[in-house]
Coordinates of C-alpha atoms in Angstrom, one line a residue:
X1 CA -20.0 34.8 30.6
X2 CA -23.3 33.7 29.1
X3 CA -25.3 30.5 29.5
X4 CA -28.3 29.1 27.7
X5 CA -31.1 27.6 29.7
X6 CA -31.1 23.9 28.7
X7 CA -34.0 21.5 29.0
X8 CA -31.8 18.7 27.7
X9 CA -28.4 18.1 26.2
X10 CA -29.8 18.0 22.6
X11 CA -31.4 21.4 22.7
X12 CA -28.6 23.1 20.8
X13 CA -29.0 20.7 17.9
X14 CA -32.7 21.0 17.8
X15 CA -32.4 24.8 17.9
X16 CA -30.2 25.0 14.9
X17 CA -32.3 22.6 13.0
X18 CA -35.5 24.5 13.6
X19 CA -34.3 28.1 13.6
X20 CA -34.7 28.5 9.9
X21 CA -38.4 27.6 10.2
X22 CA -39.1 29.8 13.2
X23 CA -41.2 32.9 12.8
X24 CA -38.9 34.7 15.2
X25 CA -36.0 34.7 12.7
X26 CA -32.6 33.1 12.9
X27 CA -30.8 35.4 15.3
X28 CA -33.8 35.7 17.6
X29 CA -34.1 31.9 17.8
X30 CA -30.3 31.4 18.2
X31 CA -30.1 33.9 21.1
X32 CA -33.2 32.7 22.8
X33 CA -32.6 31.6 26.4
X34 CA -29.3 33.3 27.0
X35 CA -28.5 35.1 30.3
X36 CA -25.6 35.9 32.5
X37 CA -24.1 33.0 34.4
X38 CA -24.1 33.7 38.2
X39 CA -22.5 32.0 41.1
X40 CA -25.8 30.8 42.5
X41 CA -26.9 29.2 39.2
X42 CA -27.1 25.4 39.1
X43 CA -23.9 23.6 38.3
X44 CA -24.0 20.5 36.1
X45 CA -22.2 17.4 37.3
X46 CA -19.9 15.6 34.8
X47 CA -20.0 11.8 34.4
X48 CA -17.8 9.8 32.0
X49 CA -20.8 7.9 30.7
X50 CA -22.2 11.2 29.3
X51 CA -19.0 12.3 27.6
X52 CA -20.0 11.6 24.1
X53 CA -23.5 13.1 24.6
X54 CA -22.0 16.3 26.1
X55 CA -19.3 16.7 23.4
X56 CA -21.7 16.1 20.6
X57 CA -24.1 18.7 21.9
X58 CA -21.6 21.4 22.8
X59 CA -22.9 25.0 22.7
X60 CA -21.4 27.3 20.0
X61 CA -23.4 30.3 21.1
X62 CA -23.6 33.2 18.6
X63 CA -20.6 31.7 16.8
X64 CA -23.0 29.2 15.2
X65 CA -24.2 32.1 13.1
X66 CA -20.8 32.5 11.5
X67 CA -20.5 29.2 9.8
X68 CA -20.0 29.5 6.0
X69 CA -18.2 31.7 3.5
X70 CA -18.6 35.5 3.9
X71 CA -17.4 37.9 1.3
X72 CA -17.3 41.7 0.8
X73 CA -20.7 43.3 0.1
X74 CA -20.4 46.6 -1.7
X75 CA -23.3 49.1 -0.9
X76 CA -23.0 51.2 -4.0
X77 CA -26.8 51.0 -4.4
X78 CA -26.9 53.3 -1.3
X79 CA -27.5 57.0 -2.4
X80 CA -26.3 58.1 1.0
X81 CA -22.8 57.1 0.0
X82 CA -21.7 60.0 -2.3
X83 CA -18.4 58.5 -3.4
X84 CA -18.9 55.1 -5.1
X85 CA -16.9 52.4 -3.3
X86 CA -14.2 50.4 -5.1
X87 CA -14.3 47.8 -2.3
X88 CA -16.5 47.4 0.8
X89 CA -13.6 47.5 3.3
X90 CA -11.4 50.4 4.4
X91 CA -8.0 50.1 6.2
X92 CA -5.7 52.7 7.5
X93 CA -2.0 51.9 8.3
X94 CA 0.6 54.1 9.9
X95 CA 4.3 53.0 9.7
X96 CA 7.7 54.5 10.3
X97 CA 8.9 56.6 7.4
X98 CA 11.9 55.3 5.4
X99 CA 15.2 56.4 6.9
X100 CA 13.8 57.0 10.4
X101 CA 15.0 55.6 13.7
X102 CA 12.5 55.8 16.5
X103 CA 15.4 56.5 19.0
X104 CA 16.8 59.5 17.1
X105 CA 14.3 61.0 14.5
X106 CA 10.9 61.8 16.0
X107 CA 7.6 62.5 14.2
X108 CA 8.1 61.0 10.7
X109 CA 5.6 58.4 9.6
X110 CA 4.1 56.9 6.4
X111 CA 0.3 56.8 6.1
X112 CA -1.6 54.5 3.8
X113 CA -5.3 53.9 3.4
X114 CA -7.0 51.7 0.8
X115 CA -10.3 50.1 0.0
X116 CA -10.4 46.3 0.0
X117 CA -12.4 43.2 -0.7
X118 CA -12.3 40.1 1.5
X119 CA -13.1 36.4 1.8
X120 CA -13.7 35.2 5.4
X121 CA -14.6 31.6 6.0
X122 CA -15.8 30.0 9.2
X123 CA -15.9 26.3 9.8
X124 CA -17.5 24.6 12.8
X125 CA -15.3 22.1 14.6
X126 CA -17.6 19.1 15.3
X127 CA -17.7 18.0 18.9
X128 CA -16.8 19.9 22.1
X129 CA -13.2 20.5 22.8
X130 CA -12.6 19.3 26.3
X131 CA -10.5 21.2 28.8
X132 CA -9.9 19.2 32.0
X133 CA -9.1 21.2 35.2
X134 CA -9.7 18.6 37.9
X135 CA -13.0 19.4 39.6
X136 CA -13.8 21.8 36.8
X137 CA -14.4 20.8 33.2
X138 CA -14.9 23.2 30.3
X139 CA -16.2 22.2 26.9
X140 CA -15.4 24.7 24.2
X141 CA -17.4 25.2 21.0
X142 CA -14.6 25.8 18.4
X143 CA -15.0 27.6 15.1
X144 CA -12.0 27.8 12.7
X145 CA -11.6 30.9 10.5
X146 CA -9.6 31.8 7.5
X147 CA -9.3 35.4 6.2
X148 CA -7.9 36.7 2.9
X149 CA -7.9 40.4 2.0
X150 CA -7.0 42.2 -1.3
X151 CA -6.7 45.9 -1.8
X152 CA -8.6 47.6 -4.6
X153 CA -7.1 50.5 -6.4
X154 CA -7.9 52.5 -9.5
X155 CA -4.7 53.3 -11.4
X156 CA -4.7 56.4 -13.6
X157 CA -4.7 55.5 -17.3
X158 CA -5.8 51.9 -16.7
X159 CA -9.5 50.9 -17.2
X160 CA -9.3 47.8 -14.9
X161 CA -9.1 47.9 -11.1
X162 CA -5.9 46.6 -9.5
X163 CA -6.2 43.9 -6.8
X164 CA -3.3 43.0 -4.6
X165 CA -3.1 40.6 -1.7
X166 CA -2.4 42.5 1.5
X167 CA -3.5 40.3 4.4
X168 CA -3.8 36.7 5.4
X169 CA -4.9 35.4 8.8
X170 CA -6.2 32.2 10.3
X171 CA -7.2 31.1 13.7
X172 CA -10.0 30.0 15.9
X173 CA -13.0 31.4 17.8
X174 CA -14.1 29.5 21.0
X175 CA -17.4 29.7 22.8
X176 CA -16.4 29.2 26.4
X177 CA -19.7 28.2 27.8
X178 CA -20.2 24.6 28.9
X179 CA -18.7 24.3 32.5
X180 CA -19.2 21.1 34.6
X181 CA -18.2 19.9 38.0
X182 CA -16.3 16.7 38.1
X183 CA -16.1 15.3 41.6
X184 CA -13.7 12.5 42.5
X185 CA -15.1 8.9 42.4
X186 CA -13.7 5.7 43.7
X187 CA -12.9 4.7 40.1
X188 CA -11.1 8.0 39.3
X189 CA -9.0 7.8 42.5
X190 CA -7.9 4.2 41.8
X191 CA -7.1 4.9 38.2
X192 CA -5.4 8.3 38.5
X193 CA -3.8 8.4 41.9
X194 CA -3.4 4.9 43.1
X195 CA -3.8 4.0 46.7
X196 CA -1.2 3.2 49.3
X197 CA -3.0 0.8 51.7
X198 CA -0.8 1.8 54.6
X199 CA 1.7 4.7 55.2
X200 CA 4.8 3.9 57.2
X201 CA 5.6 7.6 57.3
X202 CA 2.3 8.4 58.9
X203 CA 2.8 5.7 61.4
X204 CA 6.4 6.5 62.3
X205 CA 5.9 10.3 62.6
X206 CA 2.3 10.7 63.8
X207 CA 1.2 7.3 65.1
X208 CA -1.5 7.0 62.6
X209 CA -2.4 3.3 62.0
X210 CA -5.3 3.6 59.6
X211 CA -5.3 3.0 55.9
X212 CA -5.6 5.4 53.0
X213 CA -5.6 8.7 54.8
X214 CA -7.9 11.0 52.8
X215 CA -8.3 13.8 55.4
X216 CA -5.8 15.9 57.4
X217 CA -4.2 14.9 60.7
X218 CA -4.2 17.5 63.5
X219 CA -1.9 17.7 66.5
X220 CA -3.7 18.0 69.9
X221 CA -2.5 18.0 73.5
X222 CA -4.1 16.6 76.7
X223 CA -4.2 18.4 80.0
X224 CA -0.7 17.3 80.7
X225 CA 0.7 18.6 77.5
X226 CA 1.1 15.2 75.9
X227 CA 1.1 15.4 72.1
X228 CA -0.9 13.1 69.8
X229 CA -2.3 13.2 66.3
X230 CA -5.9 12.6 65.3
X231 CA -8.0 12.8 62.1
X232 CA -9.7 16.1 61.5
X233 CA -13.1 14.3 61.7
X234 CA -12.2 13.2 65.2
X235 CA -11.6 16.8 66.4
X236 CA -14.2 17.8 69.0
X237 CA -16.0 21.1 68.6
X238 CA -13.9 23.9 70.1
X239 CA -10.9 21.6 70.7
X240 CA -7.6 23.4 70.2
X241 CA -5.1 22.0 67.7
X242 CA -1.5 23.0 67.0
X243 CA -0.3 21.4 63.7
X244 CA -2.1 20.4 60.5
X245 CA -0.7 17.5 58.4
X246 CA -2.4 17.7 55.0
X247 CA -3.8 14.6 53.4
X248 CA -2.1 13.4 50.2
X249 CA -5.0 11.3 49.2
X250 CA -8.5 12.3 48.1
X251 CA -11.8 10.6 48.8
X252 CA -14.9 10.1 46.6
X253 CA -17.0 13.3 46.4
X254 CA -14.0 15.6 46.8
X255 CA -14.4 18.7 44.5
X256 CA -18.2 18.8 44.7
X257 CA -18.1 21.7 47.2
X258 CA -16.2 23.9 44.8
X259 CA -14.9 26.5 44.2
X260 CA -16.9 26.6 41.0
X261 CA -15.3 28.2 37.9
X262 CA -17.1 30.9 36.0
X263 CA -15.2 32.1 32.9
X264 CA -14.7 35.8 32.8
X265 CA -15.8 35.9 29.1
X266 CA -17.8 33.8 26.7
X267 CA -15.7 34.2 23.6
X268 CA -12.0 34.0 22.7
X269 CA -10.3 34.5 19.4
X270 CA -6.8 33.3 18.6
X271 CA -5.2 34.4 15.4
X272 CA -1.9 34.1 13.5
X273 CA -0.8 37.0 11.3
X274 CA 2.1 36.5 8.9
X275 CA 3.7 39.9 9.8
X276 CA 4.9 38.0 12.9
X277 CA 2.2 38.5 15.5
X278 CA 0.0 36.0 17.3
X279 CA -3.0 37.4 19.1
X280 CA -5.5 36.2 21.8
X281 CA -8.6 38.3 22.3
X282 CA -11.2 37.8 25.0
X283 CA -14.7 39.3 25.1
X284 CA -18.4 38.8 25.2
X285 CA -21.7 39.7 23.6
X286 CA -22.5 43.3 24.6
X287 CA -26.0 43.7 26.0
X288 CA -28.5 46.5 25.7
X289 CA -30.1 46.5 29.1
X290 CA -31.0 42.8 29.7
X291 CA -31.1 42.0 26.0
X292 CA -28.3 40.4 24.0
X293 CA -30.3 40.5 20.8
X294 CA -30.8 44.2 20.1
X295 CA -33.6 45.5 18.0
X296 CA -33.0 47.8 15.1
X297 CA -29.7 48.8 13.5
X298 CA -26.3 49.5 15.2
X299 CA -26.0 53.2 16.1
X300 CA -23.1 55.3 15.0
X301 CA -22.5 59.1 15.6
X302 CA -23.1 62.0 13.3
X303 CA -21.7 65.5 13.1
X304 CA -19.4 66.8 15.9
X305 CA -19.9 63.5 17.7
X306 CA -18.0 61.7 15.0
X307 CA -14.7 63.0 16.6
X308 CA -14.2 60.2 19.1
X309 CA -10.5 59.4 19.6
X310 CA -11.1 55.7 20.2
X311 CA -12.2 55.2 16.6
X312 CA -9.9 57.6 14.7
X313 CA -6.8 57.0 12.7
X314 CA -5.4 60.0 14.5
X315 CA -4.7 59.3 18.1
X316 CA -4.4 62.1 20.8
X317 CA -0.8 61.1 21.3
X318 CA -0.2 62.2 17.6
X319 CA -1.6 65.6 18.5
X320 CA -5.1 64.9 17.4
X321 CA -4.8 67.3 14.5
X322 CA -5.4 70.1 17.0
X323 CA -8.9 68.8 17.7
X324 CA -10.6 67.2 20.7
X325 CA -14.0 66.0 21.9
X326 CA -14.7 69.5 23.1
X327 CA -13.2 71.1 20.0
X328 CA -14.1 68.5 17.4
X329 CA -13.7 68.3 13.6
X330 CA -17.1 67.5 12.1
X331 CA -16.3 64.5 9.8
X332 CA -19.7 64.8 8.1
X333 CA -18.5 68.2 6.8
X334 CA -15.7 68.9 4.3
X335 CA -12.2 68.8 5.8
X336 CA -11.1 72.1 7.4
X337 CA -9.5 74.6 5.1
X338 CA -6.0 74.2 6.6
X339 CA -5.9 70.6 5.4
X340 CA -5.3 71.8 1.9
X341 CA -3.1 74.8 2.7
X342 CA 0.7 75.1 2.8
X343 CA 1.5 75.1 6.4
X344 CA 4.3 77.1 8.0
X345 CA 5.6 77.9 11.4
X346 CA 3.2 80.9 11.4
X347 CA -0.1 79.1 10.6
X348 CA 0.9 75.8 12.3
X349 CA 3.0 76.6 15.4
X350 CA 4.4 73.5 16.9
X351 CA 3.9 71.5 13.6
X352 CA 0.8 69.9 15.0
X353 CA -1.4 70.2 11.9
X354 CA 1.3 69.2 9.4
X355 CA 1.8 66.0 11.4
X356 CA -1.7 64.8 10.5
X357 CA -2.5 66.9 7.5
X358 CA -2.0 64.1 5.0
X359 CA -4.6 61.9 6.8
X360 CA -7.4 64.4 6.5
X361 CA -6.4 65.4 2.9
X362 CA -6.7 61.8 1.6
X363 CA -9.2 61.1 -1.2
X364 CA -11.0 58.6 1.1
X365 CA -12.0 61.3 3.6
X366 CA -13.8 61.0 6.0
X367 CA -13.3 57.2 6.0
X368 CA -9.6 57.6 6.1
X369 CA -10.0 59.5 9.4
X370 CA -12.8 57.4 11.0
X371 CA -13.2 54.2 9.0
X372 CA -16.3 52.9 10.9
X373 CA -18.3 55.7 9.2
X374 CA -18.3 53.5 6.2
X375 CA -20.2 50.9 8.3
X376 CA -22.6 53.6 9.3
X377 CA -23.3 54.8 5.8
X378 CA -23.7 51.2 4.5
X379 CA -26.4 50.6 7.1
X380 CA -28.2 53.9 6.4
X381 CA -29.9 52.4 3.3
X382 CA -30.9 49.1 4.9
X383 CA -33.8 47.7 6.9
X384 CA -32.0 46.1 9.9
X385 CA -34.3 44.1 12.1
X386 CA -31.9 43.2 14.9
X387 CA -28.2 42.5 15.7
X388 CA -25.8 41.0 18.1
X389 CA -22.6 42.9 19.0
X390 CA -19.5 41.0 20.0
X391 CA -16.8 43.1 21.7
X392 CA -13.3 41.7 22.3
X393 CA -9.8 43.0 23.3
X394 CA -6.3 41.8 23.9
X395 CA -6.0 44.2 26.9
X396 CA -9.0 44.1 29.3
X397 CA -9.5 46.6 32.1
X398 CA -10.1 43.9 34.6
X399 CA -10.0 40.1 34.9
X400 CA -8.4 37.6 32.6
X401 CA -6.2 39.1 29.9
X402 CA -5.5 38.2 26.3
X403 CA -2.2 39.1 24.7
X404 CA 0.0 39.6 21.7
X405 CA 3.3 37.9 20.9
X406 CA 5.5 39.4 18.2
X407 CA 8.7 38.3 16.4
X408 CA 11.8 40.3 17.3
X409 CA 11.7 42.6 14.3
X410 CA 8.1 43.6 15.0
X411 CA 8.9 44.1 18.7
X412 CA 11.8 46.4 17.8
X413 CA 10.4 48.5 15.0
X414 CA 6.6 48.2 15.1
X415 CA 5.7 47.1 18.6
X416 CA 2.1 45.9 18.5
X417 CA 0.6 46.4 21.9
X418 CA -3.2 46.1 21.7
X419 CA -6.1 44.8 19.5
X420 CA -9.7 46.0 20.0
X421 CA -12.4 44.3 18.0
X422 CA -16.1 44.8 17.4
X423 CA -18.3 42.5 15.3
X424 CA -21.9 43.1 14.5
X425 CA -24.0 40.1 13.2
X426 CA -27.1 41.7 11.7
X427 CA -30.5 40.6 10.3
X428 CA -31.3 42.6 7.2
X429 CA -34.7 42.4 5.6
X430 CA -34.7 42.8 1.8
X431 CA -37.6 42.0 -0.5
X432 CA -39.3 40.3 2.4
X433 CA -36.3 38.0 2.9
X434 CA -34.1 37.7 6.0
X435 CA -30.4 38.0 5.2
X436 CA -27.5 37.8 7.6
X437 CA -24.9 40.5 7.4
X438 CA -21.5 40.8 9.2
X439 CA -19.8 44.1 10.0
X440 CA -16.6 44.5 12.0
X441 CA -14.1 47.2 13.2
X442 CA -10.6 46.1 14.3
X443 CA -8.2 48.6 15.7
X444 CA -4.6 47.5 16.3
X445 CA -2.3 49.9 18.2
X446 CA 1.4 50.3 17.5
X447 CA 3.6 52.3 19.9
X448 CA 6.7 54.3 18.9
X449 CA 9.0 56.5 20.9
X450 CA 8.5 59.3 18.4
X451 CA 7.4 62.2 20.5
X452 CA 9.5 65.4 20.3
X453 CA 9.6 65.2 24.1
X454 CA 10.7 61.6 24.1
X455 CA 7.1 60.4 24.8
X456 CA 5.4 57.4 23.3
X457 CA 3.1 57.8 20.3
X458 CA 0.2 55.4 19.8
X459 CA -0.6 54.8 16.2
X460 CA -3.9 53.1 15.2
X461 CA -4.1 50.6 12.3
X462 CA -7.8 50.2 11.6
X463 CA -9.8 47.8 9.4
X464 CA -13.6 47.8 8.8
X465 CA -15.7 45.9 6.4
X466 CA -19.3 44.7 5.6
X467 CA -19.7 41.1 4.5
X468 CA -22.5 38.8 3.5
X469 CA -22.7 35.0 2.8
X470 CA -21.5 34.5 -0.8
X471 CA -25.0 33.3 -1.9
X472 CA -26.5 36.6 -0.7
X473 CA -24.5 39.1 -2.8
X474 CA -25.4 40.4 -6.2
X475 CA -24.2 38.4 -9.2
X476 CA -21.9 41.2 -10.5
X477 CA -20.1 41.3 -7.1
X478 CA -20.0 37.5 -6.9
X479 CA -18.2 37.4 -10.2
X480 CA -15.4 39.6 -8.9
X481 CA -15.1 37.6 -5.7
X482 CA -14.9 34.3 -7.6
X483 CA -12.2 35.8 -9.9
X484 CA -10.1 37.1 -7.1
X485 CA -10.5 34.5 -4.4
X486 CA -11.5 31.2 -6.1
X487 CA -10.0 31.3 -9.6
X488 CA -6.8 33.2 -8.8
X489 CA -3.6 31.2 -8.4
X490 CA -3.0 29.8 -4.9
X491 CA 0.7 30.9 -5.0
X492 CA 0.0 34.6 -5.6
X493 CA 2.4 37.0 -4.0
X494 CA 1.2 39.1 -1.2
X495 CA 2.7 42.1 -3.0
X496 CA 1.8 41.4 -6.7
X497 CA -1.5 42.6 -8.2
X498 CA -3.7 39.8 -9.3
X499 CA -3.9 41.3 -12.8
X500 CA -0.2 40.8 -13.2
X501 CA 0.0 37.3 -11.7
X502 CA 0.2 34.2 -13.8
X503 CA -3.0 32.3 -13.8
X504 CA -1.5 28.8 -14.2
X505 CA -0.4 28.1 -10.7
X506 CA -2.6 25.4 -9.2
X507 CA -5.9 27.2 -8.8
X508 CA -7.8 26.2 -5.6
X509 CA -11.1 24.5 -5.5
X510 CA -14.0 26.4 -7.0
X511 CA -16.4 28.8 -5.4
X512 CA -18.6 27.0 -2.7
X513 CA -21.6 28.8 -4.1
X514 CA -21.4 26.7 -7.2
X515 CA -20.8 23.4 -5.4
X516 CA -23.6 20.9 -5.3

């Protein structure tokens, strides 16, 4: 996990108040002083009289940069994007085909990909959230989030775009940073444990006549083999002992010697998805060498290097469209000719290509195959000064693990087994002004026993988007966001296009951009 060097408990508040005035820029100021927490770093003691001061100055880390309302930012200004975007986001979804049964009918799936717009709100939870662990105390900086996504489609014969709600999610990010040591005191012992002044059991079994035994008894023998019990502190150096009777009481100062807790990761995300899944992701800021603030723009591959299975809507377990890292499909070139051919047993032996043909033939190619290319192309026309990359997963290779809980229907038919998430918080310079931009890629893996050989197929469901604070997007885009997310009825169906929904159902509070 990461720590910030602190000169005082109020440094976080001072930092956030002055960062906007700093010549270093907001992200550079926010990330100043962070480094990896090591076992030999100083450990701060916790004292009850400092509770309010500690809680009111809890660290939020990079999560502090998220506060506010973020909305889709469409980069149609960018000449590098040849196909104008209807919405800034892209999602790909693979589901079992109607009529199939994963236990009997292999290889049939439904593929869908759409552009979308989004409203993503983050709200700082004031005061540190205290987790008490005895000798270890953890104060979390909590940030609530609320996400709403609508697909954007152009319907033939209709002049207006169709918007439909397709995703809702809420949850919380935690910055798992502030760790303290809380050693026992006379007051905590008396309050929480109580004290037996004299133990009849100790006297009857072991002959111990003292009061409040807060250290172990050990059994010793004299030269004649006679047994007696003494306190551990009375044991002479090198003296042999035969039994240990643990102490039930503690003494002031217990816990100060550790062990000291170092969280595996700095960030957690807990989310609730109305399909019936609850997720917990763990992760951290990804460094470049020793730096957690990385200069320049995020780097994405071009050409043959775009065929990286970890980021494709076509997994290797789906056959990979007959391609691989050593035999790639260049997604910066038009789709291979076979994608638009009628496939037969002769030109597609083993039915490998027809299995994924529809994905590569989609109108959103190449984004329907590798969605994060939309993030790359959006950045290609921008002046990005620096960024911070957050990487999180529900399934870590080592250490503490996140997880996914699903309702029975999801577990049976669409078992969700892993979520991998990357978020870039970027500083973009436009017209001499510093603007924060957020980009993310989320890959959710479903698993089905759909292989012809009875094997398990991993099906990626991918979402990517570019967002900015609502005050930083152009007026024409802001108008659409306000219509779809702030002026639309709150009771809108998740499957009914907004253009068809009634407008009279308790509209929510107005756009925060227009609030005083």
